[in-house]
Amino acid sequence: MTDYVSGDELSDEETTVHFALFAGSDPMLFTEAVKEEKWKRAMNAEIQAIEKNETWELTDLPEGQKIISVKWIYKIKLNEKGEIDKFKARLVVKGYNQEYRVDYQEIFAPVARQDTIRLVVSLAAQNS
């Protein structure tokens, strides 16, 4: 029990900060998040974005292949003042269950940030 910390030695200010850090924590499980409307809206927005961007395509499972599970990741996004800006939900594949050259062939997924695209376009405009 030498590693146990009770919190009794914290000042009132430190206790308030400690509570504030964990009071608004992100849900870890779908069963936690689905109970709150704000997280349901965030999950619906993620599904709509996946459908709009045609990120995933539902298909029939080929014979002899295994299903790859998905998981919801939840994050409270804060603005520059530290206030809640939005509730973000991401649906991610549990890719750690895959084997290279068995479950997939490609290992590169290009992603460009908006500021990178702006830089390339401005350089092209200057040098054309």
mmCIF file of C-alpha atoms in Angstrom:
data_model
loop_
_atom_site.group_PDB
_atom_site.id
_atom_site.type_symbol
_atom_site.label_atom_id
_atom_site.label_comp_id
_atom_site.label_asym_id
_atom_site.label_seq_id
_atom_site.Cartn_x
_atom_site.Cartn_y
_atom_site.Cartn_z
ATOM 1 C CA MET A 1 0.000 0.000 0.000
ATOM 2 C CA THR A 2 2.991 2.338 -0.211
ATOM 3 C CA ASP A 3 1.949 3.454 -3.700
ATOM 4 C CA TYR A 4 -1.553 4.460 -2.591
ATOM 5 C CA VAL A 5 -2.337 8.178 -2.524
ATOM 6 C CA SER A 6 -5.449 9.251 -0.647
ATOM 7 C CA GLY A 7 -5.509 12.884 -1.714
ATOM 8 C CA ASP A 8 -5.664 14.036 1.919
ATOM 9 C CA GLU A 9 -2.353 15.877 1.491
ATOM 10 C CA LEU A 10 -3.692 18.041 -1.362
ATOM 11 C CA SER A 11 -4.608 21.662 -0.763
ATOM 12 C CA ASP A 12 -8.157 22.873 -1.511
ATOM 13 C CA GLU A 13 -6.944 24.407 -4.796
ATOM 14 C CA GLU A 14 -5.158 21.190 -5.812
ATOM 15 C CA THR A 15 -8.245 19.145 -4.958
ATOM 16 C CA THR A 16 -10.393 21.428 -7.132
ATOM 17 C CA VAL A 17 -7.964 21.110 -10.042
ATOM 18 C CA HIS A 18 -7.814 17.309 -9.616
ATOM 19 C CA PHE A 19 -11.610 17.100 -9.596
ATOM 20 C CA ALA A 20 -11.872 19.373 -12.643
ATOM 21 C CA LEU A 21 -9.473 17.168 -14.586
ATOM 22 C CA PHE A 22 -11.583 14.055 -14.097
ATOM 23 C CA ALA A 23 -15.114 15.440 -13.765
ATOM 24 C CA GLY A 24 -15.659 15.908 -17.485
ATOM 25 C CA SER A 25 -13.704 12.900 -18.665
ATOM 26 C CA ASP A 26 -14.421 11.251 -21.979
ATOM 27 C CA PRO A 27 -16.440 8.032 -21.970
ATOM 28 C CA MET A 28 -14.384 4.892 -22.491
ATOM 29 C CA LEU A 29 -17.203 2.568 -23.522
ATOM 30 C CA PHE A 30 -20.084 2.719 -25.976
ATOM 31 C CA THR A 31 -22.470 1.718 -23.172
ATOM 32 C CA GLU A 32 -21.456 4.862 -21.259
ATOM 33 C CA ALA A 33 -21.675 7.221 -24.229
ATOM 34 C CA VAL A 34 -24.993 5.990 -25.619
ATOM 35 C CA LYS A 35 -26.735 7.129 -22.433
ATOM 36 C CA GLU A 36 -26.061 10.811 -23.213
ATOM 37 C CA GLU A 37 -27.656 12.720 -26.073
ATOM 38 C CA LYS A 38 -24.512 14.787 -26.761
ATOM 39 C CA TRP A 39 -22.512 11.630 -27.522
ATOM 40 C CA LYS A 40 -25.346 10.168 -29.619
ATOM 41 C CA ARG A 41 -25.269 13.342 -31.755
ATOM 42 C CA ALA A 42 -21.474 13.052 -32.072
ATOM 43 C CA MET A 43 -21.755 9.403 -33.181
ATOM 44 C CA ASN A 44 -24.475 10.276 -35.712
ATOM 45 C CA ALA A 45 -22.281 13.072 -37.113
ATOM 46 C CA GLU A 46 -19.391 10.598 -37.513
ATOM 47 C CA ILE A 47 -21.598 8.062 -39.343
ATOM 48 C CA GLN A 48 -22.877 10.839 -41.641
ATOM 49 C CA ALA A 49 -19.288 11.941 -42.393
ATOM 50 C CA ILE A 50 -18.281 8.343 -43.183
ATOM 51 C CA GLU A 51 -21.230 8.002 -45.572
ATOM 52 C CA LYS A 52 -20.673 11.430 -47.170
ATOM 53 C CA ASN A 53 -16.952 10.864 -47.738
ATOM 54 C CA GLU A 54 -17.490 7.250 -48.790
ATOM 55 C CA THR A 55 -14.732 6.296 -46.359
ATOM 56 C CA TRP A 56 -15.981 2.773 -45.807
ATOM 57 C CA GLU A 57 -17.933 0.393 -47.942
ATOM 58 C CA LEU A 58 -20.022 -2.366 -46.423
ATOM 59 C CA THR A 59 -19.564 -5.613 -48.312
ATOM 60 C CA ASP A 60 -20.268 -9.274 -47.829
ATOM 61 C CA LEU A 61 -17.509 -11.082 -45.968
ATOM 62 C CA PRO A 62 -15.444 -13.119 -48.441
ATOM 63 C CA GLU A 63 -15.268 -16.803 -47.675
ATOM 64 C CA GLY A 64 -12.371 -17.717 -45.411
ATOM 65 C CA GLN A 65 -11.855 -14.141 -44.153
ATOM 66 C CA LYS A 66 -12.327 -12.880 -40.605
ATOM 67 C CA ILE A 67 -14.347 -9.913 -39.421
ATOM 68 C CA ILE A 68 -12.412 -6.887 -38.203
ATOM 69 C CA SER A 69 -14.124 -5.166 -35.295
ATOM 70 C CA VAL A 70 -14.582 -1.441 -34.767
ATOM 71 C CA LYS A 71 -14.466 0.724 -31.674
ATOM 72 C CA TRP A 72 -15.823 4.158 -30.782
ATOM 73 C CA ILE A 73 -13.340 6.710 -29.449
ATOM 74 C CA TYR A 74 -14.787 9.725 -27.624
ATOM 75 C CA LYS A 75 -13.083 13.062 -27.022
ATOM 76 C CA ILE A 76 -14.253 16.375 -25.606
ATOM 77 C CA LYS A 77 -12.700 19.139 -27.730
ATOM 78 C CA LEU A 78 -11.887 22.417 -25.985
ATOM 79 C CA ASN A 79 -11.505 25.880 -27.477
ATOM 80 C CA GLU A 80 -8.571 28.210 -26.805
ATOM 81 C CA LYS A 81 -10.201 29.393 -23.556
ATOM 82 C CA GLY A 82 -10.432 25.831 -22.207
ATOM 83 C CA GLU A 83 -14.207 25.733 -22.637
ATOM 84 C CA ILE A 84 -16.011 22.807 -24.260
ATOM 85 C CA ASP A 85 -16.161 23.393 -28.016
ATOM 86 C CA LYS A 86 -17.684 20.100 -29.164
ATOM 87 C CA PHE A 87 -18.046 16.429 -28.431
ATOM 88 C CA LYS A 88 -16.162 14.309 -30.968
ATOM 89 C CA ALA A 89 -16.760 10.622 -31.678
ATOM 90 C CA ARG A 90 -14.590 8.551 -34.020
ATOM 91 C CA LEU A 91 -15.352 5.090 -35.324
ATOM 92 C CA VAL A 92 -12.050 3.273 -35.765
ATOM 93 C CA VAL A 93 -11.102 -0.181 -36.964
ATOM 94 C CA LYS A 94 -9.270 -2.472 -34.592
ATOM 95 C CA GLY A 95 -6.489 -2.881 -37.116
ATOM 96 C CA TYR A 96 -4.182 -4.608 -34.648
ATOM 97 C CA ASN A 97 -6.096 -7.821 -35.412
ATOM 98 C CA GLN A 98 -4.942 -7.760 -39.043
ATOM 99 C CA GLU A 99 -1.976 -9.510 -40.621
ATOM 100 C CA TYR A 100 -0.024 -7.879 -43.444
ATOM 101 C CA ARG A 101 -0.425 -9.730 -46.759
ATOM 102 C CA VAL A 102 -3.167 -11.869 -45.233
ATOM 103 C CA ASP A 103 -5.862 -9.303 -44.379
ATOM 104 C CA TYR A 104 -4.539 -6.334 -46.364
ATOM 105 C CA GLN A 105 -1.911 -5.366 -48.949
ATOM 106 C CA GLU A 106 -1.627 -1.579 -48.719
ATOM 107 C CA ILE A 107 0.209 -0.005 -45.812
ATOM 108 C CA PHE A 108 0.002 3.668 -46.760
ATOM 109 C CA ALA A 109 -3.005 5.946 -46.429
ATOM 110 C CA PRO A 110 -2.285 9.490 -47.644
ATOM 111 C CA VAL A 111 -3.791 12.239 -45.517
ATOM 112 C CA ALA A 112 -3.222 15.915 -46.241
ATOM 113 C CA ARG A 113 -3.807 18.653 -43.720
ATOM 114 C CA GLN A 114 -5.641 21.775 -44.866
ATOM 115 C CA ASP A 115 -2.664 24.048 -44.174
ATOM 116 C CA THR A 116 -0.386 21.769 -46.235
ATOM 117 C CA ILE A 117 -2.764 21.959 -49.202
ATOM 118 C CA ARG A 118 -2.874 25.773 -48.893
ATOM 119 C CA LEU A 119 0.935 25.920 -48.849
ATOM 120 C CA VAL A 120 1.279 23.742 -51.965
ATOM 121 C CA VAL A 121 -1.349 25.755 -53.848
ATOM 122 C CA SER A 122 0.295 29.068 -52.907
ATOM 123 C CA LEU A 123 3.748 27.770 -53.963
ATOM 124 C CA ALA A 124 2.310 26.577 -57.261
ATOM 125 C CA ALA A 125 0.682 29.979 -57.831
ATOM 126 C CA GLN A 126 3.948 31.811 -57.119
ATOM 127 C CA ASN A 127 6.047 29.574 -59.376
ATOM 128 C CA SER A 128 3.733 29.183 -62.354
#
